Short mmCIF file of C-alpha atoms and ligand atoms in Angstrom, two decimals:
data_model
loop_
_atom_site.label_atom_id
_atom_site.label_comp_id
_atom_site.label_asym_id
_atom_site.label_seq_id
_atom_site.Cartn_x
_atom_site.Cartn_y
_atom_site.Cartn_z
CA MET J 53 0.00 0.00 0.00
CA SER J 54 1.23 3.50 -0.75
CA THR J 55 -0.21 6.68 0.71
CA PHE J 56 -2.37 7.01 -2.38
CA GLN J 57 -5.31 5.17 -3.85
CA ALA J 58 -7.04 5.40 -7.21
CA PRO J 59 -9.49 8.33 -7.15
CA LYS J 60 -13.11 7.60 -6.21
CA GLY J 61 -15.06 6.02 -9.03
CA THR J 62 -11.96 4.77 -10.86
CA TYR J 63 -10.07 1.51 -10.91
CA ASP J 64 -6.80 0.29 -12.35
CA LEU J 65 -6.46 -2.29 -15.08
CA ILE J 66 -3.80 -4.69 -13.96
CA PRO J 67 -2.49 -8.01 -15.24
CA PRO J 68 -3.67 -10.63 -15.72
CA SER J 69 -7.27 -9.35 -15.98
CA SER J 70 -6.20 -6.31 -18.04
CA ALA J 71 -5.60 -8.74 -20.92
CA THR J 72 -9.34 -9.44 -21.06
CA TYR J 73 -10.03 -5.73 -21.19
CA LEU J 74 -7.67 -5.27 -24.14
CA ALA J 75 -9.18 -8.26 -25.91
CA VAL J 76 -12.67 -6.78 -25.52
CA ARG J 77 -11.53 -3.51 -27.07
CA GLU J 78 -9.98 -5.46 -29.89
CA ALA J 79 -13.08 -7.59 -30.42
CA ILE J 80 -15.24 -4.47 -30.74
CA ALA J 81 -12.79 -2.77 -33.07
CA ALA J 82 -12.13 -5.74 -35.38
CA PRO J 83 -15.46 -5.73 -37.26
CA LEU J 84 -15.18 -1.95 -37.75
CA ARG J 85 -11.69 -2.15 -39.20
CA ASN J 86 -13.02 -4.84 -41.48
CA SER J 87 -15.87 -2.62 -42.71
CA GLY J 88 -14.21 0.54 -43.93
CA TYR J 89 -13.95 2.46 -40.66
CA GLY J 90 -10.70 4.41 -40.17
CA TYR J 91 -9.15 4.99 -36.76
CA ILE J 92 -9.46 8.46 -35.23
CA GLU J 93 -7.98 9.75 -32.00
CA THR J 94 -8.92 13.11 -30.54
CA PRO J 95 -7.71 14.88 -27.37
CA GLY J 96 -8.92 13.80 -23.94
CA PHE J 97 -10.29 17.30 -23.42
CA GLU J 98 -12.07 19.82 -25.60
CA ASN J 99 -13.46 23.29 -25.42
CA VAL J 100 -16.34 22.99 -22.94
CA GLU J 101 -18.67 24.72 -25.37
CA LEU J 102 -18.35 21.83 -27.84
CA PHE J 103 -19.99 19.51 -25.34
CA ALA J 104 -22.51 22.09 -24.14
CA ARG J 105 -23.75 22.33 -27.72
CA GLY J 106 -22.83 18.91 -29.04
CA VAL J 107 -24.16 16.86 -26.14
CA GLY J 108 -26.81 19.36 -25.04
CA GLU J 109 -27.16 22.00 -22.32
CA SER J 110 -30.16 20.18 -20.85
CA THR J 111 -28.60 16.73 -20.53
CA ASP J 112 -27.38 15.21 -17.28
CA ILE J 113 -24.01 14.72 -18.93
CA VAL J 114 -23.52 18.47 -19.34
CA THR J 115 -25.34 19.80 -16.29
CA LYS J 116 -24.14 17.29 -13.70
CA GLU J 117 -21.51 14.93 -14.99
CA MET J 118 -18.93 16.98 -16.82
CA TYR J 119 -15.43 17.61 -15.50
CA ALA J 120 -15.14 21.23 -16.63
CA PHE J 121 -12.28 23.49 -15.65
CA GLU J 122 -10.46 26.65 -16.53
CA THR J 123 -6.78 26.49 -17.45
CA LYS J 124 -4.10 28.84 -16.20
CA GLY J 125 -4.38 30.55 -19.57
CA GLY J 126 -8.11 31.10 -19.09
CA ASP J 127 -9.35 28.46 -21.57
CA LYS J 128 -12.59 26.77 -20.55
CA LEU J 129 -12.16 23.07 -21.18
CA ALA J 130 -13.81 19.81 -20.19
CA LEU J 131 -12.61 16.22 -20.01
CA ARG J 132 -14.51 14.43 -22.75
CA PRO J 133 -17.68 12.74 -21.44
CA GLU J 134 -18.37 11.00 -24.78
CA GLY J 135 -16.89 10.67 -28.24
CA THR J 136 -19.36 11.76 -30.88
CA ALA J 137 -19.01 15.53 -30.56
CA SER J 138 -15.19 15.38 -30.63
CA THR J 139 -15.17 13.01 -33.60
CA LEU J 140 -17.49 15.20 -35.62
CA ARG J 141 -15.53 18.31 -34.61
CA ALA J 142 -12.29 16.70 -35.80
CA ALA J 143 -13.82 15.44 -39.06
CA LEU J 144 -15.16 18.91 -39.86
CA GLU J 145 -11.89 20.58 -38.90
CA ALA J 146 -9.95 18.27 -41.24
CA ASN J 147 -12.57 18.69 -43.98
CA LEU J 148 -12.94 14.92 -44.22
CA HIS J 149 -16.50 15.45 -45.46
CA LYS J 150 -15.24 17.43 -48.46
CA GLY J 151 -13.24 14.60 -50.01
CA GLY J 152 -16.29 13.68 -52.08
CA ASN J 153 -16.26 10.32 -50.42
CA LEU J 154 -19.20 10.10 -48.06
CA PRO J 155 -19.89 8.59 -45.65
CA VAL J 156 -16.80 9.34 -43.61
CA LYS J 157 -16.53 6.24 -41.44
CA LEU J 158 -14.48 6.53 -38.25
CA TRP J 159 -13.88 4.45 -35.16
CA TYR J 160 -12.25 5.34 -31.86
CA SER J 161 -11.29 3.81 -28.55
CA GLY J 162 -10.43 5.60 -25.36
CA SER J 163 -11.13 6.98 -21.92
CA TYR J 164 -14.17 9.06 -21.01
CA TYR J 165 -14.95 10.96 -17.84
CA ARG J 166 -18.22 11.60 -16.07
CA TYR J 167 -18.77 12.82 -12.54
CA GLU J 168 -21.32 10.17 -11.58
CA ARG J 169 -22.30 8.37 -8.41
CA PRO J 170 -19.93 5.41 -8.58
CA GLN J 171 -21.38 1.92 -8.44
CA LYS J 172 -20.83 -1.37 -10.20
CA GLY J 173 -20.77 -0.64 -13.93
CA ARG J 174 -20.82 3.12 -13.39
CA TYR J 175 -17.47 4.81 -13.03
CA ARG J 176 -15.99 8.27 -13.28
CA HIS J 177 -13.39 7.08 -15.70
CA PHE J 178 -14.48 4.45 -18.20
CA SER J 179 -13.70 3.24 -21.70
CA GLN J 180 -15.68 3.17 -24.88
CA VAL J 181 -15.10 1.96 -28.38
CA GLY J 182 -17.20 3.99 -30.77
CA ALA J 183 -18.05 4.27 -34.45
CA GLU J 184 -19.49 7.12 -36.49
CA ALA J 185 -20.62 7.16 -40.13
CA ILE J 186 -20.86 10.78 -41.20
CA GLY J 187 -22.62 12.46 -44.08
CA VAL J 188 -25.07 9.92 -45.47
CA GLU J 189 -28.69 9.10 -44.83
CA ASP J 190 -29.19 5.49 -45.79
CA PRO J 191 -31.02 2.85 -43.75
CA ALA J 192 -28.30 0.36 -44.72
CA LEU J 193 -25.78 2.44 -42.79
CA ASP J 194 -27.91 2.37 -39.64
CA ALA J 195 -28.33 -1.37 -40.10
CA GLU J 196 -24.60 -1.85 -40.72
CA LEU J 197 -23.67 -0.29 -37.39
CA ILE J 198 -26.17 -2.38 -35.44
CA ILE J 199 -25.02 -5.53 -37.24
CA LEU J 200 -21.36 -4.74 -36.46
CA ALA J 201 -22.02 -4.16 -32.76
CA ASN J 202 -23.99 -7.39 -32.65
CA HIS J 203 -21.10 -9.15 -34.39
CA SER J 204 -18.64 -7.82 -31.78
CA TYR J 205 -20.68 -9.11 -28.88
CA ARG J 206 -21.27 -12.47 -30.53
CA SER J 207 -17.56 -12.84 -31.29
CA LEU J 208 -16.90 -12.48 -27.56
CA GLY J 209 -19.34 -15.30 -26.91
CA LEU J 210 -22.02 -13.10 -25.39
CA SER J 211 -25.63 -14.13 -25.90
CA ASP J 212 -27.64 -12.79 -22.96
CA PHE J 213 -28.17 -9.36 -24.52
CA ARG J 214 -30.98 -7.67 -26.40
CA ILE J 215 -31.12 -4.93 -29.00
CA LEU J 216 -33.78 -2.30 -28.37
CA LEU J 217 -34.81 -0.26 -31.40
CA ASN J 218 -36.90 2.83 -31.98
CA SER J 219 -37.33 5.75 -34.34
CA LEU J 220 -37.32 9.31 -33.06
CA GLY J 221 -38.78 10.90 -36.18
CA ASP J 222 -37.29 13.90 -37.89
CA LYS J 223 -37.74 17.65 -38.01
CA GLU J 224 -41.09 17.20 -39.75
CA CYS J 225 -42.85 14.92 -37.34
CA ARG J 226 -40.98 15.24 -34.06
CA PRO J 227 -42.11 18.79 -33.19
CA VAL J 228 -45.76 17.74 -33.49
CA TYR J 229 -45.13 14.81 -31.19
CA ARG J 230 -43.08 16.91 -28.79
CA ALA J 231 -45.97 19.35 -28.37
CA ALA J 232 -48.46 16.52 -27.78
CA LEU J 233 -46.15 14.94 -25.21
CA GLN J 234 -45.67 18.25 -23.41
CA ASP J 235 -49.45 18.68 -23.19
CA PHE J 236 -49.73 15.25 -21.63
CA LEU J 237 -46.82 15.69 -19.22
CA ARG J 238 -47.97 19.09 -17.96
CA GLY J 239 -51.03 17.35 -16.52
CA LEU J 240 -48.99 14.98 -14.31
CA GLU J 241 -47.87 15.20 -10.68
CA LEU J 242 -44.16 15.83 -11.05
CA ASP J 243 -41.40 17.49 -9.08
CA GLU J 244 -39.96 20.89 -9.93
CA GLU J 245 -36.93 19.58 -11.83
CA THR J 246 -38.98 17.21 -13.96
CA ARG J 247 -41.45 20.01 -14.73
CA ARG J 248 -38.58 22.08 -16.02
CA ARG J 249 -37.46 19.15 -18.10
CA ILE J 250 -40.89 19.00 -19.77
CA GLU J 251 -40.21 22.42 -21.25
CA ILE J 252 -36.61 21.85 -22.34
CA ASN J 253 -36.31 18.16 -23.05
CA PRO J 254 -39.69 16.41 -22.73
CA LEU J 255 -38.69 13.13 -24.41
CA ARG J 256 -36.18 12.55 -21.66
CA VAL J 257 -39.01 12.37 -19.13
CA LEU J 258 -40.10 9.12 -20.78
CA ASP J 259 -36.71 7.73 -19.78
CA ASP J 260 -37.16 8.56 -16.07
CA LYS J 261 -36.33 5.42 -14.13
CA ARG J 262 -38.51 6.21 -11.07
CA GLU J 263 -41.55 4.03 -10.51
CA SER J 264 -43.65 7.05 -9.42
CA VAL J 265 -42.99 8.66 -12.81
CA GLN J 266 -43.26 5.50 -14.89
CA GLU J 267 -46.75 4.67 -13.60
CA GLN J 268 -48.01 8.10 -14.62
CA LEU J 269 -46.64 7.64 -18.11
CA ILE J 270 -49.11 4.93 -18.99
CA GLY J 271 -51.21 6.33 -21.81
CA ALA J 272 -48.60 8.92 -22.82
CA PRO J 273 -48.59 9.67 -26.55
CA MET J 274 -46.08 7.49 -28.40
CA LEU J 275 -43.76 8.79 -31.09
CA ARG J 276 -44.53 5.70 -33.13
CA ASP J 277 -48.03 7.08 -33.74
CA TYR J 278 -46.70 10.42 -34.95
CA LEU J 279 -44.00 9.34 -37.44
CA CYS J 280 -44.31 10.90 -40.91
CA GLU J 281 -44.38 8.66 -43.98
CA ALA J 282 -40.67 9.22 -44.77
CA CYS J 283 -39.63 8.26 -41.25
CA LYS J 284 -41.91 5.22 -41.23
CA THR J 285 -40.47 3.97 -44.50
CA TYR J 286 -36.92 4.59 -43.37
CA HIS J 287 -37.46 2.76 -40.11
CA GLU J 288 -39.17 -0.15 -41.84
CA GLN J 289 -36.14 -0.53 -44.10
CA VAL J 290 -33.74 -0.59 -41.14
CA ARG J 291 -35.89 -3.27 -39.53
CA GLU J 292 -36.01 -5.35 -42.72
CA LEU J 293 -32.24 -5.16 -43.21
CA LEU J 294 -31.64 -6.31 -39.65
CA THR J 295 -34.08 -9.16 -40.01
CA ALA J 296 -32.48 -10.22 -43.30
CA ALA J 297 -29.10 -10.24 -41.53
CA GLY J 298 -30.52 -12.52 -38.85
CA VAL J 299 -30.14 -9.90 -36.13
CA ALA J 300 -32.96 -10.07 -33.61
CA PHE J 301 -34.21 -6.83 -32.06
CA GLU J 302 -37.10 -5.59 -29.95
CA ASP J 303 -39.15 -2.55 -30.84
CA ASP J 304 -39.07 -0.24 -27.84
CA PRO J 305 -41.33 2.77 -28.40
CA LYS J 306 -40.10 4.36 -25.17
CA LEU J 307 -36.42 4.34 -26.07
CA VAL J 308 -35.41 7.98 -26.46
CA ARG J 309 -32.53 10.36 -26.68
CA GLY J 310 -33.89 13.71 -25.71
CA LEU J 311 -32.13 16.12 -28.00
CA ASP J 312 -33.47 17.58 -31.18
CA TYR J 313 -30.51 16.62 -33.31
CA TYR J 314 -31.04 12.94 -32.58
CA THR J 315 -33.29 11.74 -35.34
CA ARG J 316 -34.84 8.54 -36.62
CA THR J 317 -32.99 5.36 -35.67
CA THR J 318 -32.08 5.00 -32.03
CA PHE J 319 -30.96 1.79 -30.35
CA GLU J 320 -29.50 0.36 -27.20
CA PHE J 321 -27.78 -2.91 -26.39
CA VAL J 322 -28.83 -4.14 -22.95
CA HIS J 323 -27.39 -7.09 -21.11
CA ASP J 324 -29.68 -8.99 -18.80
CA GLY J 325 -26.99 -10.08 -16.37
CA LEU J 326 -25.91 -6.62 -15.26
CA GLY J 327 -28.63 -5.41 -12.90
CA SER J 328 -29.44 -1.71 -13.11
CA GLN J 329 -26.38 -0.70 -15.18
CA SER J 330 -27.69 -2.83 -18.01
CA ALA J 331 -26.89 -0.70 -21.08
CA VAL J 332 -23.69 -2.00 -22.61
CA GLY J 333 -23.89 0.29 -25.60
CA GLY J 334 -26.09 2.68 -27.45
CA GLY J 335 -26.34 4.88 -30.46
CA GLY J 336 -28.40 6.23 -33.26
CA ARG J 337 -28.81 8.83 -35.91
CA TYR J 338 -27.87 12.45 -35.24
CA ASP J 339 -28.78 14.27 -38.42
CA GLY J 340 -28.79 17.71 -36.79
CA LEU J 341 -25.57 17.60 -34.75
CA SER J 342 -23.18 18.94 -37.38
CA GLU J 343 -25.19 22.12 -37.83
CA MET J 344 -25.46 22.39 -34.06
CA ILE J 345 -21.66 22.75 -33.82
CA GLY J 346 -21.38 25.11 -36.77
CA GLY J 347 -20.89 22.63 -39.63
CA PRO J 348 -22.93 21.94 -42.75
CA ALA J 349 -25.88 19.56 -42.79
CA LEU J 350 -24.35 16.10 -42.42
CA PRO J 351 -26.78 13.33 -41.54
CA SER J 352 -24.85 10.78 -39.49
CA VAL J 353 -25.22 7.70 -37.37
CA GLY J 354 -23.04 6.10 -34.73
CA TRP J 355 -22.71 4.15 -31.53
CA ALA J 356 -20.51 3.79 -28.48
CA LEU J 357 -20.06 0.54 -26.61
CA GLY J 358 -18.88 0.53 -23.01
CA VAL J 359 -15.79 -1.62 -22.53
CA ASP J 360 -16.12 -1.80 -18.72
CA ARG J 361 -19.70 -3.06 -18.86
CA THR J 362 -18.86 -5.49 -21.66
CA VAL J 363 -16.20 -7.02 -19.42
CA LEU J 364 -18.81 -7.27 -16.64
CA ALA J 365 -21.19 -8.92 -19.12
CA LEU J 366 -18.56 -11.57 -19.86
CA GLU J 367 -18.24 -12.22 -16.12
CA ALA J 368 -22.02 -12.39 -15.76
CA GLU J 369 -22.18 -15.05 -18.47
CA GLY J 370 -19.21 -16.91 -17.01
CA ILE J 371 -17.19 -16.45 -20.20
CA THR J 372 -13.40 -16.65 -20.01
CA LEU J 373 -11.80 -15.51 -23.22
CA ASP J 374 -9.37 -17.90 -24.79
CA LEU J 375 -6.34 -15.61 -24.74
CA PRO J 376 -2.91 -16.71 -25.92
CA ALA J 377 -0.32 -16.83 -23.11
CA ALA J 378 1.73 -13.67 -23.00
CA THR J 379 4.98 -15.62 -22.95
CA SER J 380 5.86 -18.69 -25.05
CA VAL J 381 9.45 -19.25 -23.99
CA TYR J 382 11.11 -18.56 -20.65
CA ALA J 383 14.90 -18.55 -20.46
CA VAL J 384 16.67 -19.73 -17.31
CA PRO J 385 20.44 -19.15 -17.10
CA LEU J 386 22.55 -20.92 -14.52
CA GLY J 387 25.68 -18.85 -13.93
CA GLU J 388 27.23 -15.71 -15.39
CA GLU J 389 28.38 -17.11 -18.74
CA ALA J 390 24.94 -18.67 -19.33
CA ARG J 391 23.31 -15.36 -18.48
CA ARG J 392 25.28 -13.58 -21.19
CA VAL J 393 24.66 -16.26 -23.84
CA LEU J 394 20.96 -16.84 -23.06
CA PHE J 395 20.20 -13.14 -22.93
CA GLY J 396 21.46 -12.99 -26.52
CA LYS J 397 19.18 -15.90 -27.45
CA VAL J 398 16.21 -14.14 -25.84
CA THR J 399 16.78 -11.09 -28.03
CA GLU J 400 17.15 -13.33 -31.09
CA LEU J 401 13.89 -15.16 -30.32
CA ARG J 402 12.04 -11.91 -29.76
CA LEU J 403 13.27 -10.55 -33.08
CA ALA J 404 12.02 -13.76 -34.67
CA GLY J 405 8.57 -12.97 -33.24
CA VAL J 406 8.56 -15.49 -30.39
CA ALA J 407 7.20 -14.10 -27.10
CA THR J 408 10.09 -14.67 -24.75
CA ASP J 409 11.00 -13.72 -21.19
CA PHE J 410 14.07 -14.13 -19.04
CA ALA J 411 14.80 -15.02 -15.41
CA TYR J 412 16.21 -11.72 -14.21
CA GLY J 413 17.83 -11.04 -10.90
CA GLY J 414 20.11 -14.08 -10.66
CA LYS J 415 17.43 -16.46 -9.33
CA GLY J 416 18.36 -20.01 -8.42
CA LEU J 417 17.06 -22.85 -10.61
CA LYS J 418 14.07 -23.65 -8.41
CA ASN J 419 12.76 -20.10 -8.24
CA ALA J 420 13.48 -19.50 -11.91
CA MET J 421 11.48 -22.59 -12.90
CA LYS J 422 8.60 -21.38 -10.73
CA SER J 423 8.63 -18.08 -12.59
CA ALA J 424 8.76 -19.98 -15.88
CA ASN J 425 5.61 -21.91 -14.95
CA ARG J 426 3.86 -18.81 -13.70
CA SER J 427 4.58 -16.97 -16.96
CA GLY J 428 2.37 -19.44 -18.85
CA ALA J 429 5.26 -20.28 -21.21
CA ARG J 430 5.13 -23.59 -23.07
CA LEU J 431 8.91 -23.95 -23.17
CA ALA J 432 11.84 -23.22 -20.92
CA LEU J 433 15.32 -22.69 -22.26
CA VAL J 434 17.78 -23.77 -19.56
CA ALA J 435 21.56 -23.52 -19.80
CA GLY J 436 24.41 -24.10 -17.36
CA GLU J 437 28.18 -23.98 -17.77
CA ARG J 438 28.45 -27.64 -18.81
CA ASP J 439 25.82 -27.36 -21.60
CA LEU J 440 27.43 -24.25 -22.96
CA ALA J 441 30.88 -25.84 -23.03
CA GLU J 442 29.37 -28.33 -25.47
CA GLY J 443 27.55 -25.61 -27.42
CA LEU J 444 24.14 -26.79 -26.14
CA VAL J 445 21.08 -25.56 -24.25
CA GLN J 446 18.26 -27.62 -22.75
CA LEU J 447 14.82 -27.09 -24.24
CA LYS J 448 12.19 -28.18 -21.74
CA ASP J 449 8.52 -28.69 -22.49
CA LEU J 450 6.85 -27.28 -19.38
CA GLN J 451 3.71 -29.38 -19.80
CA SER J 452 5.21 -32.82 -20.40
CA GLY J 453 8.48 -32.16 -18.57
CA GLU J 454 10.30 -33.64 -21.56
CA GLN J 455 13.74 -32.16 -22.10
CA THR J 456 16.01 -32.19 -25.16
CA ALA J 457 19.46 -30.80 -25.76
CA VAL J 458 19.57 -28.36 -28.67
CA ALA J 459 22.56 -26.82 -30.41
CA LEU J 460 22.93 -23.12 -29.57
CA ASP J 461 22.69 -21.95 -33.15
CA ALA J 462 19.59 -24.09 -33.80
CA VAL J 463 17.61 -22.63 -30.88
CA VAL J 464 15.31 -20.37 -32.91
CA ASP J 465 14.40 -23.13 -35.37
CA GLU J 466 13.92 -25.74 -32.65
CA VAL J 467 11.75 -23.42 -30.58
CA ARG J 468 9.62 -22.63 -33.60
CA ARG J 469 9.19 -26.32 -34.35
CA ALA J 470 8.27 -27.11 -30.75
CA LEU J 471 5.68 -24.31 -30.65
CA ALA J 472 4.11 -25.10 -34.00
P1 ATP B 657 -26.62 5.09 -18.57
O1 ATP B 657 -28.07 5.27 -18.90
O2 ATP B 657 -26.30 3.75 -17.98
O3 ATP B 657 -26.07 6.23 -17.75
P2 ATP B 657 -25.74 6.42 -20.92
O4 ATP B 657 -26.98 6.57 -21.72
O5 ATP B 657 -25.27 7.58 -20.12
O6 ATP B 657 -25.85 5.12 -19.96
P3 ATP B 657 -24.09 6.49 -23.28
O7 ATP B 657 -23.79 7.92 -23.13
O8 ATP B 657 -25.03 6.04 -24.34
O9 ATP B 657 -24.57 5.90 -21.86
O10 ATP B 657 -22.70 5.69 -23.42
C1 ATP B 657 -22.58 4.47 -24.12
C2 ATP B 657 -22.09 3.34 -23.22
O11 ATP B 657 -20.99 3.76 -22.43
C3 ATP B 657 -23.11 2.89 -22.19
O12 ATP B 657 -24.01 1.98 -22.77
C4 ATP B 657 -22.23 2.24 -21.15
O13 ATP B 657 -21.85 0.91 -21.54
C5 ATP B 657 -21.00 3.09 -21.18
N1 ATP B 657 -21.02 4.06 -20.07
C6 ATP B 657 -21.66 5.26 -20.02
N2 ATP B 657 -21.44 5.86 -18.84
C7 ATP B 657 -20.64 5.01 -18.11
C8 ATP B 657 -20.04 5.06 -16.80
N3 ATP B 657 -20.19 6.11 -16.01
N4 ATP B 657 -19.29 3.99 -16.40
C9 ATP B 657 -19.10 2.93 -17.21
N5 ATP B 657 -19.63 2.83 -18.44
C10 ATP B 657 -20.39 3.86 -18.90
MG1 MG B 658 -25.48 8.12 -18.14
#
């Protein structure tokens, strides 16, 4: 123990479990890389105004959860609470949308920060892998993203999750619905804060988790009944494409994202083994966001999947990923001369692409062999003065215990053969 601990609401990723975390990130990213998405990395902080506008002044993220601060130079910044606004900002800044090659498809992976009440699955520092497809309105693009997220989760072996799907309408039909919903909500028994929300962000009230609110919402007007023909057709096409791809989903007419620039397709991946922090990922269309941050009209769609909660989902389903051992060969020198020679072999093996480690610190044979076993290596390379005098090292299979003498200059080849 040192004097210090990780800050409240954070945790450290440490071996060996950190390997699972990395593998989850990789599993989410792999289908994106394979589908035309290019990697983007943006700063961990941005101008606070980007999030105020790009995430929304009335959202919990901006009003309660953002780490905002002023620098010594007087800049007003915030640690990024999510990735979409930054990604779009960067794409616009680099004029990616002007290459005549829309959609611009981007993926990212990184740390996000929200000042939340910490609990299992809800942290102040967490990780997301996200994807955004910018500049095109095409139901196949919405479907693609949902299919890719589904693919990621399946490739990890997850099955106890559901995809919730809804359409939020567009700037034609949503305002009509919004007004009807406000009329309905104004007639309910609600606290001060929720009343304010009715005026700024009424759709978000539908998402209120409290029982006392939910029971009053029975009979509330549903967006589904207000969708214009264009939105209905669009949504039907997304649904058909998902069905054709064999991706099961549930229509959830209450699934909302409150802000006006979220349009049409919206979806969430929920895992049934996670208790109240059940959303493992979410996303949707945000046709109005670009204009909101000063760009041209660029209809776009994206998602972000939570890496922390995906790892918890694996635990909930009792899935252990089949990860390759970090080390294949462990070298154990006995004596100074052996140390010098084997260290050279270790470097040679590593250059040849074999994951190799070395017994540092002048350990005795017994301790060194313990470390070799603990490393997960399949093979140990053991050499003492007598072997070396004959130009040999001992190659030991750590599972069978079988040991063979190998000529020093044949080590790389012999190791490769033994590992094949
Ligand atoms: P919730 O309703 O649980 O607060 P959210 O709607 O705020 O989720 P999004 O902004 O859609 O979440 O973020 C996408 C994903 O990122 C979530 O589905 C979740 O997996 C993850 N995530 C969001 N906030 C946190 C957090 N504080 N800790 C860990 N993971 C998080
Ligand atoms: Mg949240």
